[in-house]
Short mmCIF file of N, CA and C in Angstrom, two decimals:
data_model
loop_
_atom_site.label_atom_id
_atom_site.label_comp_id
_atom_site.label_asym_id
_atom_site.label_seq_id
_atom_site.Cartn_x
_atom_site.Cartn_y
_atom_site.Cartn_z
N UNK H 29 -56.09 -9.53 -105.58
CA UNK H 29 -57.44 -10.19 -105.51
C UNK H 29 -57.33 -8.11 -104.58
N UNK H 30 -56.67 -8.06 -103.85
CA UNK H 30 -55.06 -7.46 -103.22
C UNK H 30 -56.08 -6.09 -103.49
N UNK H 31 -54.78 -6.07 -103.76
CA UNK H 31 -55.34 -4.64 -105.04
C UNK H 31 -57.42 -3.68 -105.26
N UNK H 32 -57.34 -4.68 -106.16
CA UNK H 32 -58.87 -4.45 -105.99
C UNK H 32 -59.37 -5.35 -104.95
N UNK H 33 -59.23 -4.83 -103.86
CA UNK H 33 -60.00 -4.86 -102.34
C UNK H 33 -59.97 -3.70 -102.02
N UNK H 34 -58.42 -2.95 -102.05
CA UNK H 34 -57.50 -1.86 -101.34
C UNK H 34 -58.49 -0.36 -102.25
N UNK H 35 -57.99 -0.45 -103.92
CA UNK H 35 -59.05 -0.53 -104.93
C UNK H 35 -60.53 0.67 -104.59
N UNK H 36 -61.47 -1.27 -103.30
CA UNK H 36 -62.59 -0.72 -103.44
C UNK H 36 -62.53 -0.21 -102.18
N UNK H 37 -61.98 -0.37 -101.14
CA UNK H 37 -62.35 0.39 -99.96
C UNK H 37 -61.79 2.03 -99.70
N UNK H 38 -60.82 2.46 -101.52
CA UNK H 38 -60.78 3.67 -101.26
C UNK H 38 -62.13 4.52 -102.04
N UNK H 39 -62.76 3.97 -103.00
CA UNK H 39 -63.14 4.24 -103.80
C UNK H 39 -65.50 3.97 -102.65
N UNK H 40 -65.12 3.73 -102.04
CA UNK H 40 -66.72 3.37 -101.25
C UNK H 40 -65.51 4.76 -99.45
N UNK H 41 -64.70 4.65 -99.15
CA UNK H 41 -64.44 5.34 -98.16
C UNK H 41 -64.75 7.40 -99.35
N UNK H 42 -64.75 7.08 -100.17
CA UNK H 42 -63.82 8.09 -101.14
C UNK H 42 -66.01 8.93 -100.93
N UNK H 43 -67.25 7.59 -102.39
CA UNK H 43 -68.63 7.84 -102.14
C UNK H 43 -69.12 8.05 -100.58
N UNK H 44 -68.04 7.64 -99.49
CA UNK H 44 -69.05 7.83 -97.84
C UNK H 44 -68.90 9.47 -97.24
N UNK H 45 -67.09 10.02 -98.23
CA UNK H 45 -66.47 10.93 -97.86
C UNK H 45 -67.83 11.69 -98.30
N UNK H 46 -67.93 12.08 -99.94
CA UNK H 46 -68.73 12.34 -100.87
C UNK H 46 -69.69 13.68 -99.67
N UNK H 47 -70.96 11.75 -99.43
CA UNK H 47 -72.14 11.52 -99.61
C UNK H 47 -72.42 13.14 -97.43
N UNK H 48 -71.01 12.42 -96.90
CA UNK H 48 -71.14 13.34 -95.31
C UNK H 48 -70.47 14.80 -95.78
N UNK H 49 -70.02 15.47 -96.82
CA UNK H 49 -69.83 15.98 -97.14
C UNK H 49 -71.58 17.29 -97.25
N UNK H 50 -71.19 16.15 -98.59
CA UNK H 50 -72.32 16.98 -99.08
C UNK H 50 -73.54 17.63 -98.00
N UNK H 51 -73.76 15.56 -97.03
CA UNK H 51 -75.09 16.11 -96.55
C UNK H 51 -75.31 17.14 -95.92
N UNK H 52 -73.90 17.68 -95.24
CA UNK H 52 -73.36 18.59 -94.37
C UNK H 52 -73.82 20.55 -94.71
N UNK H 53 -73.41 20.16 -96.10
CA UNK H 53 -73.98 21.12 -97.08
C UNK H 53 -75.18 21.89 -97.16
N UNK H 54 -75.53 20.62 -98.10
CA UNK H 54 -77.42 20.22 -97.60
C UNK H 54 -78.14 21.55 -96.27
N UNK H 55 -77.86 20.76 -95.49
CA UNK H 55 -78.38 21.14 -93.66
C UNK H 55 -78.18 22.11 -93.54
N UNK H 56 -77.40 22.51 -94.35
CA UNK H 56 -76.78 24.28 -93.90
C UNK H 56 -76.69 25.08 -94.34
N UNK H 57 -77.28 25.31 -96.33
CA UNK H 57 -77.95 25.49 -97.02
C UNK H 57 -80.05 26.21 -97.00
N UNK H 58 -79.77 24.16 -97.27
CA UNK H 58 -80.90 24.19 -97.41
C UNK H 58 -81.75 23.09 -96.84
N UNK H 59 -82.31 22.45 -95.55
CA UNK H 59 -82.10 21.68 -94.89
C UNK H 59 -83.74 21.14 -95.55
N UNK H 60 -84.87 21.55 -96.08
CA UNK H 60 -85.20 21.13 -96.15
C UNK H 60 -85.19 20.13 -97.33
N UNK H 61 -84.43 20.47 -98.16
CA UNK H 61 -83.15 19.95 -99.39
C UNK H 61 -83.45 19.02 -99.23
N UNK H 62 -82.85 17.77 -98.08
CA UNK H 62 -82.41 16.47 -97.05
C UNK H 62 -82.22 15.90 -97.35
N UNK H 63 -83.77 14.96 -98.27
CA UNK H 63 -85.05 13.65 -98.58
C UNK H 63 -84.18 14.03 -100.27
N UNK H 64 -84.54 15.05 -100.34
CA UNK H 64 -84.07 14.87 -102.08
C UNK H 64 -82.25 14.37 -102.20
N UNK H 65 -82.14 15.37 -102.07
CA UNK H 65 -80.26 14.78 -101.77
C UNK H 65 -80.37 12.95 -101.74
N UNK H 66 -81.25 12.98 -100.21
CA UNK H 66 -80.49 11.50 -99.92
C UNK H 66 -81.02 11.10 -101.19
N UNK H 67 -82.38 10.87 -101.93
CA UNK H 67 -82.43 10.22 -103.34
C UNK H 67 -81.46 10.36 -103.58
N UNK H 68 -80.88 11.50 -104.08
CA UNK H 68 -80.48 11.77 -105.55
C UNK H 68 -78.25 10.91 -105.15
N UNK H 69 -78.73 11.03 -103.89
CA UNK H 69 -77.11 10.19 -103.52
C UNK H 69 -76.98 9.12 -103.12
N UNK H 70 -78.31 8.51 -103.47
CA UNK H 70 -78.51 6.48 -103.15
C UNK H 70 -78.74 6.72 -104.96
N UNK H 71 -79.01 6.71 -105.68
CA UNK H 71 -79.20 6.36 -107.02
C UNK H 71 -78.42 7.13 -107.23
N UNK H 72 -76.93 7.49 -107.53
CA UNK H 72 -75.80 8.04 -108.44
C UNK H 72 -75.14 6.91 -106.89
N UNK H 73 -74.61 6.72 -106.14
CA UNK H 73 -73.33 5.49 -106.04
C UNK H 73 -73.68 3.89 -105.63
N UNK H 74 -75.94 4.12 -105.87
CA UNK H 74 -76.08 2.93 -107.11
C UNK H 74 -75.51 2.43 -108.10
N UNK H 75 -75.46 3.08 -109.12
CA UNK H 75 -75.12 3.29 -110.41
C UNK H 75 -73.75 3.39 -110.40
N UNK H 76 -72.88 3.74 -109.24
CA UNK H 76 -71.27 4.17 -109.55
C UNK H 76 -71.02 2.62 -109.21
N UNK H 77 -71.71 2.39 -107.89
CA UNK H 77 -71.19 0.21 -107.75
C UNK H 77 -71.75 -0.50 -108.58
N UNK H 78 -72.72 -0.07 -109.17
CA UNK H 78 -73.13 -0.68 -110.23
C UNK H 78 -72.12 -1.14 -111.86
N UNK H 79 -72.34 0.47 -112.22
CA UNK H 79 -71.21 0.04 -113.09
C UNK H 79 -69.21 -0.63 -112.53
N UNK H 80 -69.27 -0.69 -111.32
CA UNK H 80 -68.09 -0.36 -111.02
C UNK H 80 -67.85 -2.29 -111.56
N UNK H 81 -68.80 -3.22 -110.98
CA UNK H 81 -69.24 -4.20 -110.50
C UNK H 81 -69.13 -4.61 -112.27
N UNK H 82 -69.87 -4.35 -112.34
CA UNK H 82 -70.11 -4.73 -114.62
C UNK H 82 -68.53 -4.86 -114.41
N UNK H 83 -68.49 -3.39 -114.46
CA UNK H 83 -66.93 -4.07 -115.60
C UNK H 83 -65.80 -4.33 -114.83
N UNK H 84 -65.44 -4.90 -113.61
CA UNK H 84 -64.64 -6.07 -113.13
C UNK H 84 -65.43 -6.81 -113.52
N UNK H 85 -66.51 -7.81 -113.80
CA UNK H 85 -66.94 -9.47 -114.24
C UNK H 85 -66.68 -9.50 -115.38
N UNK H 86 -66.81 -7.85 -116.77
CA UNK H 86 -66.37 -7.64 -117.67
C UNK H 86 -64.82 -7.83 -118.19
N UNK H 87 -64.64 -7.41 -117.45
CA UNK H 87 -63.14 -7.29 -117.69
C UNK H 87 -61.87 -8.98 -117.15
N UNK H 88 -62.60 -9.60 -116.19
CA UNK H 88 -61.96 -10.90 -115.22
C UNK H 88 -61.72 -11.67 -116.41
N UNK H 89 -61.55 -13.49 -116.25
CA UNK H 89 -61.59 -14.05 -116.73
C UNK H 89 -62.53 -16.05 -115.96
N UNK H 90 -61.56 -14.82 -114.27
CA UNK H 90 -61.38 -16.08 -113.40
C UNK H 90 -63.15 -15.98 -112.75
N UNK H 91 -63.95 -16.85 -112.38
CA UNK H 91 -65.06 -16.61 -111.96
C UNK H 91 -65.06 -17.23 -110.83
N UNK H 92 -64.30 -17.81 -110.11
CA UNK H 92 -63.94 -17.99 -108.72
C UNK H 92 -63.91 -15.90 -108.22
N UNK H 93 -62.30 -15.12 -108.92
CA UNK H 93 -62.65 -14.31 -108.21
C UNK H 93 -63.79 -13.52 -108.34
N UNK H 94 -64.42 -13.55 -109.91
CA UNK H 94 -64.76 -12.06 -109.63
C UNK H 94 -66.71 -12.34 -108.87
N UNK H 95 -66.77 -13.89 -108.31
CA UNK H 95 -67.27 -13.97 -107.36
C UNK H 95 -67.88 -13.30 -105.68
N UNK H 96 -65.82 -13.91 -105.35
CA UNK H 96 -64.99 -12.60 -104.94
C UNK H 96 -65.63 -12.32 -104.68
N UNK H 97 -64.83 -10.91 -105.92
CA UNK H 97 -65.54 -9.87 -105.68
C UNK H 97 -66.14 -9.40 -105.32
N UNK H 98 -67.26 -9.93 -106.00
CA UNK H 98 -69.01 -9.28 -106.08
C UNK H 98 -69.52 -9.32 -104.48
N UNK H 99 -69.53 -10.21 -103.36
CA UNK H 99 -69.48 -10.93 -102.30
C UNK H 99 -68.71 -10.05 -101.34
N UNK H 100 -67.42 -9.43 -101.19
CA UNK H 100 -67.00 -7.94 -101.16
C UNK H 100 -67.54 -7.38 -101.19
N UNK H 101 -67.27 -6.78 -102.48
CA UNK H 101 -67.84 -5.58 -102.91
C UNK H 101 -69.49 -5.18 -102.53
N UNK H 102 -70.36 -5.89 -102.78
CA UNK H 102 -71.29 -5.82 -101.98
C UNK H 102 -71.55 -5.80 -100.49
N UNK H 103 -71.19 -6.26 -99.51
CA UNK H 103 -70.19 -6.12 -98.49
C UNK H 103 -69.63 -4.71 -98.01
N UNK H 104 -68.87 -3.91 -99.01
CA UNK H 104 -68.29 -3.18 -98.50
C UNK H 104 -69.34 -1.73 -99.06
N UNK H 105 -70.56 -2.19 -99.82
CA UNK H 105 -71.44 -1.59 -100.07
C UNK H 105 -73.24 -0.98 -98.98
N UNK H 106 -72.68 -2.26 -98.07
CA UNK H 106 -73.88 -2.12 -97.68
C UNK H 106 -72.80 -1.91 -96.10
N UNK H 107 -72.10 -2.27 -95.77
CA UNK H 107 -70.85 -1.32 -94.78
C UNK H 107 -71.37 0.31 -95.18
N UNK H 108 -71.12 0.75 -96.10
CA UNK H 108 -70.25 2.15 -96.19
C UNK H 108 -72.01 2.90 -96.27
N UNK H 109 -73.81 1.43 -96.76
CA UNK H 109 -74.50 3.43 -95.91
C UNK H 109 -75.01 2.56 -95.34
N UNK H 110 -74.49 1.52 -93.91
CA UNK H 110 -74.62 1.64 -92.41
C UNK H 110 -73.72 2.89 -92.07
N UNK H 111 -73.21 3.50 -92.45
CA UNK H 111 -71.46 3.85 -91.98
C UNK H 111 -72.21 4.90 -92.38
N UNK H 112 -72.46 5.31 -93.05
CA UNK H 112 -73.06 6.94 -93.97
C UNK H 112 -74.69 7.30 -93.16
N UNK H 113 -74.91 7.00 -92.79
CA UNK H 113 -76.61 6.94 -92.60
C UNK H 113 -76.45 7.00 -90.53
N UNK H 114 -75.14 6.21 -90.47
CA UNK H 114 -74.78 6.62 -88.75
C UNK H 114 -74.38 7.50 -88.19
N UNK H 115 -73.99 8.66 -89.64
CA UNK H 115 -72.87 9.69 -89.41
C UNK H 115 -73.55 10.60 -89.51
N UNK H 116 -74.95 10.83 -89.77
CA UNK H 116 -75.32 11.29 -90.05
C UNK H 116 -76.50 11.91 -89.97
N UNK H 117 -77.99 10.65 -88.95
CA UNK H 117 -78.94 9.83 -88.94
C UNK H 117 -78.96 10.40 -87.30
#
């Protein structure tokens, strides 16, 4: 379970980092496209997070671990969204 949490934290760090760097690039080159960038990145993040969660559920056999992982994963997703929004808004 610890390995899954560490890998999830790295995954969310990379998603947040991509958002922050992408935001800086879009703001520098064409700030009028920031709302579109935010919606595209939000969609990409939701799809990636949903895919990883679904794969974890599919490949694990222990129901208790799956529930714990899902709760931790949702909390990490919410924290990533709040932190990236606070950093750039």
